[in-house]
PDB file of C-alpha atoms in Angstrom:
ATOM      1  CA  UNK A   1      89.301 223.983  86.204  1.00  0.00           C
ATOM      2  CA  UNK A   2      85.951 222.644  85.304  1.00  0.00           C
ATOM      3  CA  UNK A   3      84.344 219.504  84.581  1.00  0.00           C
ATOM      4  CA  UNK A   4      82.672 219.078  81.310  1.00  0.00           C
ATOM      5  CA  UNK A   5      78.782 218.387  81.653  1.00  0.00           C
ATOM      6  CA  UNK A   6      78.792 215.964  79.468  1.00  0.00           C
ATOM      7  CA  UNK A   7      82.103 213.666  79.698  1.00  0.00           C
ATOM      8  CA  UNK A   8      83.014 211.973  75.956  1.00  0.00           C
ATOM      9  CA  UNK A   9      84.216 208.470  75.966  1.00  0.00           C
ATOM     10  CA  UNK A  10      86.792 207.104  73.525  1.00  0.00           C
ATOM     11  CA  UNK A  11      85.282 203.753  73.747  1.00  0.00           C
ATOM     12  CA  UNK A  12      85.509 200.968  71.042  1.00  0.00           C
ATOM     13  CA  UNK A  13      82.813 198.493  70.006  1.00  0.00           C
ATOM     14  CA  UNK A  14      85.755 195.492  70.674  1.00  0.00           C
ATOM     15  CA  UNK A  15      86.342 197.496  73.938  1.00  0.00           C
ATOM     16  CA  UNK A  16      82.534 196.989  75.037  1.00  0.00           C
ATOM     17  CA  UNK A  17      81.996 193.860  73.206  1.00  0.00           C
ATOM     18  CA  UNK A  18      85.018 192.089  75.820  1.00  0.00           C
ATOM     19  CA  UNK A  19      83.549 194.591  78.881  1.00  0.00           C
ATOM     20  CA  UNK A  20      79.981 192.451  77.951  1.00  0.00           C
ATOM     21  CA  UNK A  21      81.703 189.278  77.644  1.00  0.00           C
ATOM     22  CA  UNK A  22      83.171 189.549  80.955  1.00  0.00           C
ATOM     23  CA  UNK A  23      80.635 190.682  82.405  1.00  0.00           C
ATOM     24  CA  UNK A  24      78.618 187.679  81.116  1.00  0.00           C
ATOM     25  CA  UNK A  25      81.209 185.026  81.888  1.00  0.00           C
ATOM     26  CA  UNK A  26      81.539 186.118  85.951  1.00  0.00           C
ATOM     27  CA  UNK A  27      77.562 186.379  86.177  1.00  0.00           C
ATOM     28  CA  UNK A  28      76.984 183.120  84.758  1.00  0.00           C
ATOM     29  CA  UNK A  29      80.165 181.138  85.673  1.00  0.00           C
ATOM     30  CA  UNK A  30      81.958 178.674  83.350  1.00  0.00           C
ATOM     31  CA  UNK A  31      80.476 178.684  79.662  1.00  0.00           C
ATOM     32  CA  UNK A  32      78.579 175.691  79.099  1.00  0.00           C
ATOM     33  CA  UNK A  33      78.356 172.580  76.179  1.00  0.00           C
ATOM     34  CA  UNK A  34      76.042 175.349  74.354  1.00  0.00           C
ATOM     35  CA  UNK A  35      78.201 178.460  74.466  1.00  0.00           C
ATOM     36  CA  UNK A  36      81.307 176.125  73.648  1.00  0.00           C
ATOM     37  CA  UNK A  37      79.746 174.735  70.478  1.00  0.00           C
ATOM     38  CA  UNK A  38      78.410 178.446  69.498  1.00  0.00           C
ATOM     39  CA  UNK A  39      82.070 179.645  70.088  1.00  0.00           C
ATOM     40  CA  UNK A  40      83.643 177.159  68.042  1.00  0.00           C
ATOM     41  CA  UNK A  41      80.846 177.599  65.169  1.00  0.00           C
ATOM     42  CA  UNK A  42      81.750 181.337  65.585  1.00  0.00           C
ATOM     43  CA  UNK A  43      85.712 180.936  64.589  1.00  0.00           C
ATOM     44  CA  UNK A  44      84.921 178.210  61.795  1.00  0.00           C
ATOM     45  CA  UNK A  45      82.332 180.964  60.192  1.00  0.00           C
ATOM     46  CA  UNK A  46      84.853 183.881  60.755  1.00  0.00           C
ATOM     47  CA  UNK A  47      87.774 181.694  59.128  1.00  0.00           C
ATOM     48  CA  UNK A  48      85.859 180.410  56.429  1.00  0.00           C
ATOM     49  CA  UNK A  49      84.811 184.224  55.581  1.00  0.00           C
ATOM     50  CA  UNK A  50      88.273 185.085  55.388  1.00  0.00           C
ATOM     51  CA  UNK A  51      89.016 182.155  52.888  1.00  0.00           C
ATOM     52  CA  UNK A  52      86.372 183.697  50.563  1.00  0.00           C
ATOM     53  CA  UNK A  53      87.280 185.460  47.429  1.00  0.00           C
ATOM     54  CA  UNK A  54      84.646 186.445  45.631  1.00  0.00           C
ATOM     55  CA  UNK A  55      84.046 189.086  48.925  1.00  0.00           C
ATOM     56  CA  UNK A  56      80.784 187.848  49.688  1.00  0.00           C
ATOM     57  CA  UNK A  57      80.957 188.312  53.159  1.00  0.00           C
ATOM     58  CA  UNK A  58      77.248 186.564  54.200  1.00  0.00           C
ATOM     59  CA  UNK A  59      77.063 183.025  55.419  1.00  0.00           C
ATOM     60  CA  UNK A  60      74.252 181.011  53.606  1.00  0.00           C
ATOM     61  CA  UNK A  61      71.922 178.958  56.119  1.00  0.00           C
ATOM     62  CA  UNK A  62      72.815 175.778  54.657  1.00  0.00           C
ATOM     63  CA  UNK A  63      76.796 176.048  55.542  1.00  0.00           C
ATOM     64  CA  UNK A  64      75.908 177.221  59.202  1.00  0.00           C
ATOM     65  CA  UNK A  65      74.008 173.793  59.434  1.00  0.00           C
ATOM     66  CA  UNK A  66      77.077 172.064  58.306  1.00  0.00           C
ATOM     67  CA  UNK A  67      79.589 173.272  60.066  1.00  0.00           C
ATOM     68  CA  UNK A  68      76.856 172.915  63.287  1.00  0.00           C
ATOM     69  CA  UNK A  69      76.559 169.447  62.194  1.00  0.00           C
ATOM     70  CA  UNK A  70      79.942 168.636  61.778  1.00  0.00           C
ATOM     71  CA  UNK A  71      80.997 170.091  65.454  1.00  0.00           C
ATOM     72  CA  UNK A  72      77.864 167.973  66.845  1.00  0.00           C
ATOM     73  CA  UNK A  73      78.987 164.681  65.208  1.00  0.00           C
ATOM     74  CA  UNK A  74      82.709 165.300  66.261  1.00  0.00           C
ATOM     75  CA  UNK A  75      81.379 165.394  70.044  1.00  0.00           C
ATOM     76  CA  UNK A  76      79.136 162.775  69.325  1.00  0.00           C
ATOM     77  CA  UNK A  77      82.129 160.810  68.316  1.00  0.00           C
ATOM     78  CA  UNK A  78      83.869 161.994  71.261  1.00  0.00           C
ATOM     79  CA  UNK A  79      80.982 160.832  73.648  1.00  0.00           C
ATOM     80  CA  UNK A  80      80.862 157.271  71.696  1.00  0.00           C
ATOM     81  CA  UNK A  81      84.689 156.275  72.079  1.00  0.00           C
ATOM     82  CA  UNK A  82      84.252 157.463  75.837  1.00  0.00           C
ATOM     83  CA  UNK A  83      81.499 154.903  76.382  1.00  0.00           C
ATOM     84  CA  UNK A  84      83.466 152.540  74.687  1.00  0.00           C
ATOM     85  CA  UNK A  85      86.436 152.931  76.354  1.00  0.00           C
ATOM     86  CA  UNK A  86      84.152 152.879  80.104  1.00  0.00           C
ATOM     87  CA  UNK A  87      82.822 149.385  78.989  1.00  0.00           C
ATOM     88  CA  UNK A  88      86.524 147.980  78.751  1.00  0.00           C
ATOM     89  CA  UNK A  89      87.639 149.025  81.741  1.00  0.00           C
ATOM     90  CA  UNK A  90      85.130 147.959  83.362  1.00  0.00           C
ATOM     91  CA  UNK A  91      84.969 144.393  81.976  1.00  0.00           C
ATOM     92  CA  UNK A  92      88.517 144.436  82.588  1.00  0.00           C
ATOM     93  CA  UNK A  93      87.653 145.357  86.646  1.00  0.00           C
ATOM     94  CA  UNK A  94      84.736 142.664  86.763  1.00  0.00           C
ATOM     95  CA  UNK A  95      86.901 139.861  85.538  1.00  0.00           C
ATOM     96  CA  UNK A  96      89.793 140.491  87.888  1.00  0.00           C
ATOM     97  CA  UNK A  97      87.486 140.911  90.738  1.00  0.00           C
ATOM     98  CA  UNK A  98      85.925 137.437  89.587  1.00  0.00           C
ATOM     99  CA  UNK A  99      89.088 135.777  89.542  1.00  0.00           C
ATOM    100  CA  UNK A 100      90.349 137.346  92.896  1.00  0.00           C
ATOM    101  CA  UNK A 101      87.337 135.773  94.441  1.00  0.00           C
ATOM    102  CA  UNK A 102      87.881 132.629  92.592  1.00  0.00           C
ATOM    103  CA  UNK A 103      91.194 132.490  94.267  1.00  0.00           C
ATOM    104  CA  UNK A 104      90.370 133.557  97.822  1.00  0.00           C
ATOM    105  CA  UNK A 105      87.549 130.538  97.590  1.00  0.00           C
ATOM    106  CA  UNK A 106      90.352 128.179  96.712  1.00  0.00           C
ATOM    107  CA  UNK A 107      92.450 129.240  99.235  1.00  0.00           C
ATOM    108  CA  UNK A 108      90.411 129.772 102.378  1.00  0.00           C
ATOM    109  CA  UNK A 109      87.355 127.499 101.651  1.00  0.00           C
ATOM    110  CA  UNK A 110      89.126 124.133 101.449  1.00  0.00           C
ATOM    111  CA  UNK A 111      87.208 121.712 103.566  1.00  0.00           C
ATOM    112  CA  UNK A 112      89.407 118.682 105.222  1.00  0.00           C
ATOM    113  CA  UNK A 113      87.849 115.951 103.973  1.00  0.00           C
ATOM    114  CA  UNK A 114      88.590 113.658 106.735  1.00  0.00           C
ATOM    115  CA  UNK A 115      87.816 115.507 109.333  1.00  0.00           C
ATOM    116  CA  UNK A 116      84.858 117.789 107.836  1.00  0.00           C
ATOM    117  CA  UNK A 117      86.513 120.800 109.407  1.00  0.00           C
ATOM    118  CA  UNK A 118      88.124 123.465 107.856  1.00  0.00           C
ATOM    119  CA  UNK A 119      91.876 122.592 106.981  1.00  0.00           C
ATOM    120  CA  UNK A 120      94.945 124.525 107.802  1.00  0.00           C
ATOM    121  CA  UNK A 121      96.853 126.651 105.222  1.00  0.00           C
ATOM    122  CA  UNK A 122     100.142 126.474 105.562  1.00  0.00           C
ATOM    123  CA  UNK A 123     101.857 130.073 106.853  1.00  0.00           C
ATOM    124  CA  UNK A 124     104.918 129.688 105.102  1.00  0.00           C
ATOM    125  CA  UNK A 125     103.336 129.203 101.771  1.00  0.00           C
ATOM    126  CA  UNK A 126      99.857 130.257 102.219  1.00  0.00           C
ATOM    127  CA  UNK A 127      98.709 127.829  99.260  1.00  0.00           C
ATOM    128  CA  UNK A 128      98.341 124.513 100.912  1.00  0.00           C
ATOM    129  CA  UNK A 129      97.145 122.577 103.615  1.00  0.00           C
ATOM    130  CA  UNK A 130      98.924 121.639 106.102  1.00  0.00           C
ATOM    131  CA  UNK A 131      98.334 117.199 108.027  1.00  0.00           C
ATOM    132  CA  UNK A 132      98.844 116.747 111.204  1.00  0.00           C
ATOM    133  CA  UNK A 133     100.299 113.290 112.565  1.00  0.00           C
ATOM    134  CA  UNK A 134     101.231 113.445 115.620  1.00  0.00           C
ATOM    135  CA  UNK A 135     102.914 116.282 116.912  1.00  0.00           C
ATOM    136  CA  UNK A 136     104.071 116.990 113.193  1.00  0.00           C
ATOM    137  CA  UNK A 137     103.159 118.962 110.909  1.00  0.00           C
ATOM    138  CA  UNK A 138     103.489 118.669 107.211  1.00  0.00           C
ATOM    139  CA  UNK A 139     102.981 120.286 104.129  1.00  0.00           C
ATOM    140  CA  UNK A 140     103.399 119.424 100.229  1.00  0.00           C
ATOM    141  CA  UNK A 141     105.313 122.353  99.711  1.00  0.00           C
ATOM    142  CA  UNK A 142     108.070 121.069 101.572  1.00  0.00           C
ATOM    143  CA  UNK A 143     107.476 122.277 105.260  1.00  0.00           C
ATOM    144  CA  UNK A 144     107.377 120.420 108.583  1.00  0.00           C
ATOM    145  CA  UNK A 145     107.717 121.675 111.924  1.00  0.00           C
ATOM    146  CA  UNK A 146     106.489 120.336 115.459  1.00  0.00           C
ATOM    147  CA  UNK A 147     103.677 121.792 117.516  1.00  0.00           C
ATOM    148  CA  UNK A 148     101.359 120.380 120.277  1.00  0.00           C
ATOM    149  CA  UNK A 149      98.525 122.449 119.334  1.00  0.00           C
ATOM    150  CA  UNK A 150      94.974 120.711 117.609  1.00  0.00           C
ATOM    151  CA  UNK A 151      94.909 122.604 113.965  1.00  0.00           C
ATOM    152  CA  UNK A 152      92.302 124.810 115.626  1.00  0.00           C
ATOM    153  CA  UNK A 153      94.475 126.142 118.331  1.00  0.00           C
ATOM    154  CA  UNK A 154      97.359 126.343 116.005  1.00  0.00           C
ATOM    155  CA  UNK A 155      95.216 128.719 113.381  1.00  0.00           C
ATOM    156  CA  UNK A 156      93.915 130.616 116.286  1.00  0.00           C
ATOM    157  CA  UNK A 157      97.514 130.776 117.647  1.00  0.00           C
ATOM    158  CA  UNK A 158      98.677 131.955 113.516  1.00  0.00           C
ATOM    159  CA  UNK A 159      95.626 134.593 113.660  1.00  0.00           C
ATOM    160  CA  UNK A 160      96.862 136.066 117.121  1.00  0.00           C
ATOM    161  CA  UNK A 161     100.492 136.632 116.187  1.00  0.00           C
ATOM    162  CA  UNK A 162      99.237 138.219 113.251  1.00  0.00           C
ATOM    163  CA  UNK A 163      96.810 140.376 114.872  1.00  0.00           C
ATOM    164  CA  UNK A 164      99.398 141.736 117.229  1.00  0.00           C
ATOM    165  CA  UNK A 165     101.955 142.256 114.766  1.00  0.00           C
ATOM    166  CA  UNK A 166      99.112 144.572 112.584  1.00  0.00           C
ATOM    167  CA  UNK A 167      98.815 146.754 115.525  1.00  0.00           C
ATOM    168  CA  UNK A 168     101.528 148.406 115.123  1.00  0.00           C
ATOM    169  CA  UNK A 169     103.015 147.929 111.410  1.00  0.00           C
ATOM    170  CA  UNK A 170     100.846 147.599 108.295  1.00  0.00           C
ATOM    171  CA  UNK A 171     103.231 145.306 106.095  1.00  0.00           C
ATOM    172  CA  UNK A 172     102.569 141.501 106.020  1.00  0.00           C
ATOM    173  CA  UNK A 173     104.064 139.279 108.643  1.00  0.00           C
ATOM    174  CA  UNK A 174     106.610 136.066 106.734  1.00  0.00           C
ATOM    175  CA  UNK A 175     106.644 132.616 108.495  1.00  0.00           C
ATOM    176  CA  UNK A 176     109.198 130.384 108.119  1.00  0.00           C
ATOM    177  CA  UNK A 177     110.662 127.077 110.015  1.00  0.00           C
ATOM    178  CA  UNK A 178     114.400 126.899 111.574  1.00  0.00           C
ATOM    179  CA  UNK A 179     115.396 123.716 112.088  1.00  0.00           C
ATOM    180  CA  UNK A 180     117.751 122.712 114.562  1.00  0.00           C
ATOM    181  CA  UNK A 181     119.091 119.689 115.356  1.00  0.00           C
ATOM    182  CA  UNK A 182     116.732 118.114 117.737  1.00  0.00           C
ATOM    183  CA  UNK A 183     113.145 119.366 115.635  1.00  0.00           C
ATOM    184  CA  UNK A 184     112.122 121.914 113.300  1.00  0.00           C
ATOM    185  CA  UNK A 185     109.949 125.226 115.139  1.00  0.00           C
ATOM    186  CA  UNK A 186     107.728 127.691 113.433  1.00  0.00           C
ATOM    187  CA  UNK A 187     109.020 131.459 113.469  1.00  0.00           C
ATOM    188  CA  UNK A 188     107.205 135.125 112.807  1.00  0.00           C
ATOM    189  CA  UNK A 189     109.237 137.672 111.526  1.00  0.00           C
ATOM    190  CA  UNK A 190     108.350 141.346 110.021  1.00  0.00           C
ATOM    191  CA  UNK A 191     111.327 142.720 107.978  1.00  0.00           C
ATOM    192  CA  UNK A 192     109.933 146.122 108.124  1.00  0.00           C
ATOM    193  CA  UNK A 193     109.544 146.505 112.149  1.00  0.00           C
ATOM    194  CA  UNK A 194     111.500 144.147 113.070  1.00  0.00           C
ATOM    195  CA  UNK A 195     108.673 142.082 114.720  1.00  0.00           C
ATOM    196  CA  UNK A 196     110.111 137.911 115.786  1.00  0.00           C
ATOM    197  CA  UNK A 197     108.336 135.423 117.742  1.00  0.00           C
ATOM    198  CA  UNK A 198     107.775 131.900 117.636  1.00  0.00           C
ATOM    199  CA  UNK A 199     104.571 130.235 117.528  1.00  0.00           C
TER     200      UNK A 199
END
């Protein structure tokens, strides 16, 4: 059996037009904006051919600007309500981060007056100060406990039990008082890791 000199190929133009475009697409990587827009242009010429009657089957110059037109001012569009939509957000992020701060300041920047130091917060409610007289602490949200600790030593005592508690769990630690009969005591307590200890 011999081969032919000259091999014939049943090839079709559709066959080597998708051999090209493959070709193409895996030398040059994903299609870009340009080849997108030419590819939709493309299918709204070849459907718009079909819908003629008349069987004039050439596109006039002025209805390939159109449709061009039309498929830039749709992404244009596109690009516009993006924007928009990126200026909202991030309005909406600027003036929760303002108010966040806002807060914090209240909260952690309240100077004793008396004493020109900074106060206490209270651990159980983590909104107020807390006065010392005495041995006693108070607060206006209701809790009192005893302690011998100045309000320095106390906060530094707080920030240590917290400090060892976050070594080994990452969920916030809950203070609270138990009062017994004879005085009221201030309590850590970690429902996650079961962390207690008094202060």
């Amino acid at each position: 059996m011999q081969c032919p000199s000259s091999p014939v190929y049943h090839t079709s133009v559709e066959q080597k037009r998708h051999a090209q475009n493959v070709a193409k697409q895996q030398r040059l990587g994903m299609p870009k904006l340009r080849e997108l827009l030419r590819e939709k242009c493309r299918i709204r010429i070849l459907n718009a051919r079909k819908d003629k009657v008349d069987g004039n089957r050439k596109m006039q110059l002025s209805e390939l600007e159109d449709i061009l037109r039309l498929e830039l001012n749709e992404l244009d569009q596109n690009l516009q309500l993006e924007q928009h939509v990126f200026e909202e957000l991030l309005s909406d992020v600027n003036e929760w981060y303002a108010l966040q701060e806002q807060h914090l300041e209240a909260l952690y920047t309240e100077l004793d007056a008396e004493a020109n130091v900074l106060s206490l917060i209270c651990p159980v409610c983590l909104i107020k100060s807390m006065q010392r007289i005495k041995s006693l602490y108070t607060c206006d949200c209701g809790v009192h406990f005893e302690h011998s600790a100045e309000k320095p030593q106390l906060q530094a005592l707080i920030q240590q039990k917290v400090n060892e508690h976050e070594l080994s769990c990452t969920q916030a630690l809950r203070f609270f008082i138990e009062a017994d009969s004879s005085s009221s005591r201030l309590f850590a307590m970690c429902g996650s890791c079961d962390y207690f200890c008094s202060v």
